[in-house]
Amino acid sequence: SVFVAFLQHTGIKIPSVLHLLTSVWFYIALFCFIGVVILLYYLRKTLFFYERVKGFVLNIWEGIMSLKSVRNIPLFIFYTLAIWACYFFHFYFTFYCFAFTAHLGMIAALIMFVGGTFAVIVPTPNGAGPWHFAIISMMMLYGVNVTDAGIFALIVHGIQTFLVVLLGVYGLAALPFANRHRK
């Protein structure tokens, strides 16, 4: 009786609450709500995008934490910047190999390089596809026709990929010699 008096005093009428709890529509809505919550829970656990983002963030965190084991941080930073500078200058100097890009300046190269770098983040082998799309689109903004831009993108990407493979094979072949001298 105390609870009934409290509920009536606060404006909640017992017959309307009881009518709600005995309504078929209430249980249908409750069942649907519970089903959606369960579905979202399992989708969150198994959803490809969720796992992909989670793995990406964990890999970045692991990479950042691995810097603790680097013995010479300034040298590491220097090599990192030098590698990116070599990539950029390779991209920029290639402008002078073609008449249709020779007039583009360093700022245009930097803009295209940054855009292409972000396009490589898309999970494809060596950025093939998204990188080409980004470079072709940006070159068209600078007045280069689509065919010439496509030729440029294919040649530059092909040379860069070949260089990475070549240096990777060299590194793989040189690794036993470098490890033998350390022992």
mmCIF file of C-alpha atoms in Angstrom:
data_model
loop_
_atom_site.group_PDB
_atom_site.id
_atom_site.type_symbol
_atom_site.label_atom_id
_atom_site.label_comp_id
_atom_site.label_asym_id
_atom_site.label_seq_id
_atom_site.Cartn_x
_atom_site.Cartn_y
_atom_site.Cartn_z
ATOM 1 C CA SER A 1 0.000 0.000 0.000
ATOM 2 C CA VAL A 2 2.919 2.357 0.614
ATOM 3 C CA PHE A 3 4.201 1.832 -2.918
ATOM 4 C CA VAL A 4 0.739 2.252 -4.435
ATOM 5 C CA ALA A 5 0.268 5.508 -2.524
ATOM 6 C CA PHE A 6 3.707 6.731 -3.641
ATOM 7 C CA LEU A 7 3.038 5.889 -7.294
ATOM 8 C CA GLN A 8 -0.377 7.591 -7.207
ATOM 9 C CA HIS A 9 1.116 10.618 -5.479
ATOM 10 C CA THR A 10 3.813 10.980 -8.184
ATOM 11 C CA GLY A 11 1.262 10.749 -10.976
ATOM 12 C CA ILE A 12 1.809 7.165 -12.063
ATOM 13 C CA LYS A 13 -1.492 5.379 -12.258
ATOM 14 C CA ILE A 14 -1.341 1.691 -11.495
ATOM 15 C CA PRO A 15 -4.022 0.659 -14.017
ATOM 16 C CA SER A 16 -2.161 2.338 -16.906
ATOM 17 C CA VAL A 17 1.141 0.683 -15.939
ATOM 18 C CA LEU A 18 -0.581 -2.695 -15.587
ATOM 19 C CA HIS A 19 -2.279 -2.169 -18.949
ATOM 20 C CA LEU A 20 1.133 -1.440 -20.500
ATOM 21 C CA LEU A 21 2.651 -4.586 -18.992
ATOM 22 C CA THR A 22 -0.227 -6.749 -20.263
ATOM 23 C CA SER A 23 -0.175 -5.300 -23.776
ATOM 24 C CA VAL A 24 1.030 -7.528 -26.601
ATOM 25 C CA TRP A 25 2.677 -4.556 -28.314
ATOM 26 C CA PHE A 26 4.811 -3.885 -25.261
ATOM 27 C CA TYR A 27 6.267 -7.396 -25.391
ATOM 28 C CA ILE A 28 6.783 -7.209 -29.163
ATOM 29 C CA ALA A 29 8.679 -3.923 -28.775
ATOM 30 C CA LEU A 30 10.662 -5.321 -25.829
ATOM 31 C CA PHE A 31 11.541 -8.467 -27.813
ATOM 32 C CA CYS A 32 12.658 -6.372 -30.808
ATOM 33 C CA PHE A 33 14.736 -4.087 -28.598
ATOM 34 C CA ILE A 34 16.467 -7.042 -26.919
ATOM 35 C CA GLY A 35 17.060 -8.647 -30.328
ATOM 36 C CA VAL A 36 18.642 -5.470 -31.713
ATOM 37 C CA VAL A 37 20.877 -5.124 -28.641
ATOM 38 C CA ILE A 38 22.031 -8.760 -28.947
ATOM 39 C CA LEU A 39 22.596 -8.363 -32.690
ATOM 40 C CA LEU A 40 24.632 -5.197 -32.194
ATOM 41 C CA TYR A 41 26.665 -6.906 -29.476
ATOM 42 C CA TYR A 42 27.616 -9.812 -31.749
ATOM 43 C CA LEU A 43 28.161 -7.556 -34.767
ATOM 44 C CA ARG A 44 30.480 -5.380 -32.722
ATOM 45 C CA LYS A 45 32.485 -8.454 -31.808
ATOM 46 C CA THR A 46 32.633 -9.979 -35.264
ATOM 47 C CA LEU A 47 32.268 -7.041 -37.586
ATOM 48 C CA PHE A 48 35.133 -6.935 -40.050
ATOM 49 C CA PHE A 49 35.468 -3.169 -39.903
ATOM 50 C CA TYR A 50 35.621 -3.170 -36.112
ATOM 51 C CA GLU A 51 38.340 -5.807 -36.085
ATOM 52 C CA ARG A 52 40.227 -4.051 -38.862
ATOM 53 C CA VAL A 53 40.232 -0.707 -37.048
ATOM 54 C CA LYS A 54 41.087 -2.370 -33.752
ATOM 55 C CA GLY A 55 44.019 -4.203 -35.385
ATOM 56 C CA PHE A 56 45.179 -1.010 -37.097
ATOM 57 C CA VAL A 57 45.148 0.955 -33.833
ATOM 58 C CA LEU A 58 46.910 -1.857 -31.959
ATOM 59 C CA ASN A 59 49.588 -2.056 -34.672
ATOM 60 C CA ILE A 60 50.191 1.676 -34.473
ATOM 61 C CA TRP A 61 50.419 1.476 -30.687
ATOM 62 C CA GLU A 62 52.828 -1.472 -30.926
ATOM 63 C CA GLY A 63 54.949 0.476 -33.410
ATOM 64 C CA ILE A 64 55.069 3.487 -31.130
ATOM 65 C CA MET A 65 55.968 1.336 -28.142
ATOM 66 C CA SER A 66 58.739 -0.372 -30.138
ATOM 67 C CA LEU A 67 60.571 2.966 -30.241
ATOM 68 C CA LYS A 68 61.592 2.257 -26.639
ATOM 69 C CA SER A 69 63.966 -0.424 -27.895
ATOM 70 C CA VAL A 70 65.658 1.823 -30.476
ATOM 71 C CA ARG A 71 69.198 2.539 -29.339
ATOM 72 C CA ASN A 72 69.831 5.732 -31.299
ATOM 73 C CA ILE A 73 66.606 7.759 -31.660
ATOM 74 C CA PRO A 74 68.175 10.731 -33.527
ATOM 75 C CA LEU A 75 69.710 8.391 -36.118
ATOM 76 C CA PHE A 76 66.367 6.584 -36.451
ATOM 77 C CA ILE A 77 64.597 9.901 -37.067
ATOM 78 C CA PHE A 78 67.268 10.947 -39.564
ATOM 79 C CA TYR A 79 66.933 7.692 -41.534
ATOM 80 C CA THR A 80 63.151 7.956 -41.493
ATOM 81 C CA LEU A 81 63.227 11.508 -42.854
ATOM 82 C CA ALA A 82 65.914 10.555 -45.394
ATOM 83 C CA ILE A 83 63.794 7.669 -46.714
ATOM 84 C CA TRP A 84 60.760 9.943 -47.110
ATOM 85 C CA ALA A 85 62.917 12.610 -48.763
ATOM 86 C CA CYS A 86 64.221 10.026 -51.248
ATOM 87 C CA TYR A 87 60.663 8.918 -52.037
ATOM 88 C CA PHE A 88 59.621 12.515 -52.558
ATOM 89 C CA PHE A 89 62.576 13.461 -54.747
ATOM 90 C CA HIS A 90 62.130 10.307 -56.799
ATOM 91 C CA PHE A 91 58.542 11.377 -57.386
ATOM 92 C CA TYR A 92 59.485 14.999 -58.071
ATOM 93 C CA PHE A 93 62.395 14.286 -60.431
ATOM 94 C CA THR A 94 60.148 12.033 -62.486
ATOM 95 C CA PHE A 95 58.171 15.154 -63.445
ATOM 96 C CA TYR A 96 61.112 16.195 -65.615
ATOM 97 C CA CYS A 97 61.037 12.917 -67.535
ATOM 98 C CA PHE A 98 57.782 13.836 -69.273
ATOM 99 C CA ALA A 99 56.918 16.941 -71.259
ATOM 100 C CA PHE A 100 53.389 17.011 -69.859
ATOM 101 C CA THR A 101 54.623 17.265 -66.242
ATOM 102 C CA ALA A 102 57.841 19.249 -66.646
ATOM 103 C CA HIS A 103 56.014 22.526 -65.998
ATOM 104 C CA LEU A 104 54.661 21.354 -62.624
ATOM 105 C CA GLY A 105 56.592 22.707 -59.671
ATOM 106 C CA MET A 106 57.740 21.350 -56.352
ATOM 107 C CA ILE A 107 54.531 22.423 -54.556
ATOM 108 C CA ALA A 108 52.434 20.429 -57.033
ATOM 109 C CA ALA A 109 54.733 17.458 -56.484
ATOM 110 C CA LEU A 110 54.435 17.806 -52.717
ATOM 111 C CA ILE A 111 50.638 17.978 -52.876
ATOM 112 C CA MET A 112 50.472 14.912 -55.124
ATOM 113 C CA PHE A 113 53.017 13.083 -52.982
ATOM 114 C CA VAL A 114 51.040 13.694 -49.783
ATOM 115 C CA GLY A 115 47.776 12.718 -51.481
ATOM 116 C CA GLY A 116 49.378 9.561 -52.849
ATOM 117 C CA THR A 117 50.803 8.752 -49.420
ATOM 118 C CA PHE A 118 47.346 8.899 -47.879
ATOM 119 C CA ALA A 119 45.992 6.766 -50.731
ATOM 120 C CA VAL A 120 48.550 4.053 -49.949
ATOM 121 C CA ILE A 121 46.935 3.647 -46.518
ATOM 122 C CA VAL A 122 44.048 1.856 -48.238
ATOM 123 C CA PRO A 123 44.768 -1.846 -47.697
ATOM 124 C CA THR A 124 45.861 -2.931 -51.176
ATOM 125 C CA PRO A 125 49.180 -4.464 -52.240
ATOM 126 C CA ASN A 126 51.657 -1.576 -52.297
ATOM 127 C CA GLY A 127 48.827 0.915 -52.754
ATOM 128 C CA ALA A 128 48.069 -0.314 -56.278
ATOM 129 C CA GLY A 129 44.821 1.247 -57.422
ATOM 130 C CA PRO A 130 44.145 3.924 -54.809
ATOM 131 C CA TRP A 131 47.579 5.499 -55.350
ATOM 132 C CA HIS A 132 47.038 5.601 -59.107
ATOM 133 C CA PHE A 133 43.568 7.074 -58.681
ATOM 134 C CA ALA A 134 44.851 9.791 -56.343
ATOM 135 C CA ILE A 135 47.783 10.749 -58.576
ATOM 136 C CA ILE A 136 45.723 10.736 -61.774
ATOM 137 C CA SER A 137 42.972 12.813 -60.147
ATOM 138 C CA MET A 138 45.405 15.384 -58.775
ATOM 139 C CA MET A 139 47.326 15.620 -62.045
ATOM 140 C CA MET A 140 44.069 16.311 -63.843
ATOM 141 C CA LEU A 141 43.528 19.216 -61.427
ATOM 142 C CA TYR A 142 46.843 20.625 -62.678
ATOM 143 C CA GLY A 143 45.763 20.346 -66.320
ATOM 144 C CA VAL A 144 47.360 17.032 -67.290
ATOM 145 C CA ASN A 145 45.030 14.899 -69.410
ATOM 146 C CA VAL A 146 43.847 11.573 -68.035
ATOM 147 C CA THR A 147 45.877 9.392 -70.431
ATOM 148 C CA ASP A 148 49.160 11.150 -69.690
ATOM 149 C CA ALA A 149 48.416 11.128 -65.959
ATOM 150 C CA GLY A 150 47.719 7.397 -66.133
ATOM 151 C CA ILE A 151 51.003 6.764 -67.934
ATOM 152 C CA PHE A 152 52.866 8.818 -65.337
ATOM 153 C CA ALA A 153 51.210 6.989 -62.427
ATOM 154 C CA LEU A 154 51.932 3.546 -63.884
ATOM 155 C CA ILE A 155 55.573 4.309 -64.637
ATOM 156 C CA VAL A 156 56.339 5.978 -61.292
ATOM 157 C CA HIS A 157 54.546 3.297 -59.277
ATOM 158 C CA GLY A 158 56.191 0.542 -61.302
ATOM 159 C CA ILE A 159 59.669 1.972 -60.791
ATOM 160 C CA GLN A 160 59.086 2.498 -57.063
ATOM 161 C CA THR A 161 57.761 -1.036 -56.659
ATOM 162 C CA PHE A 162 60.701 -2.452 -58.621
ATOM 163 C CA LEU A 163 63.102 -0.456 -56.443
ATOM 164 C CA VAL A 164 61.504 -1.745 -53.235
ATOM 165 C CA VAL A 165 61.692 -5.335 -54.501
ATOM 166 C CA LEU A 166 65.295 -4.894 -55.680
ATOM 167 C CA LEU A 167 66.434 -3.385 -52.380
ATOM 168 C CA GLY A 168 64.496 -6.038 -50.471
ATOM 169 C CA VAL A 169 66.320 -8.812 -52.341
ATOM 170 C CA TYR A 170 69.615 -7.011 -51.717
ATOM 171 C CA GLY A 171 68.808 -6.692 -48.014
ATOM 172 C CA LEU A 172 67.822 -10.350 -47.808
ATOM 173 C CA ALA A 173 71.064 -11.384 -49.497
ATOM 174 C CA ALA A 174 73.224 -9.036 -47.381
ATOM 175 C CA LEU A 175 71.642 -9.961 -44.048
ATOM 176 C CA PRO A 176 73.663 -13.162 -43.453
ATOM 177 C CA PHE A 177 76.914 -11.273 -44.103
ATOM 178 C CA ALA A 178 75.938 -8.483 -41.711
ATOM 179 C CA ASN A 179 74.947 -10.969 -39.019
ATOM 180 C CA ARG A 180 78.196 -12.939 -39.477
ATOM 181 C CA HIS A 181 80.268 -9.804 -38.801
ATOM 182 C CA ARG A 182 78.321 -9.086 -35.611
ATOM 183 C CA LYS A 183 79.115 -12.485 -34.079
#
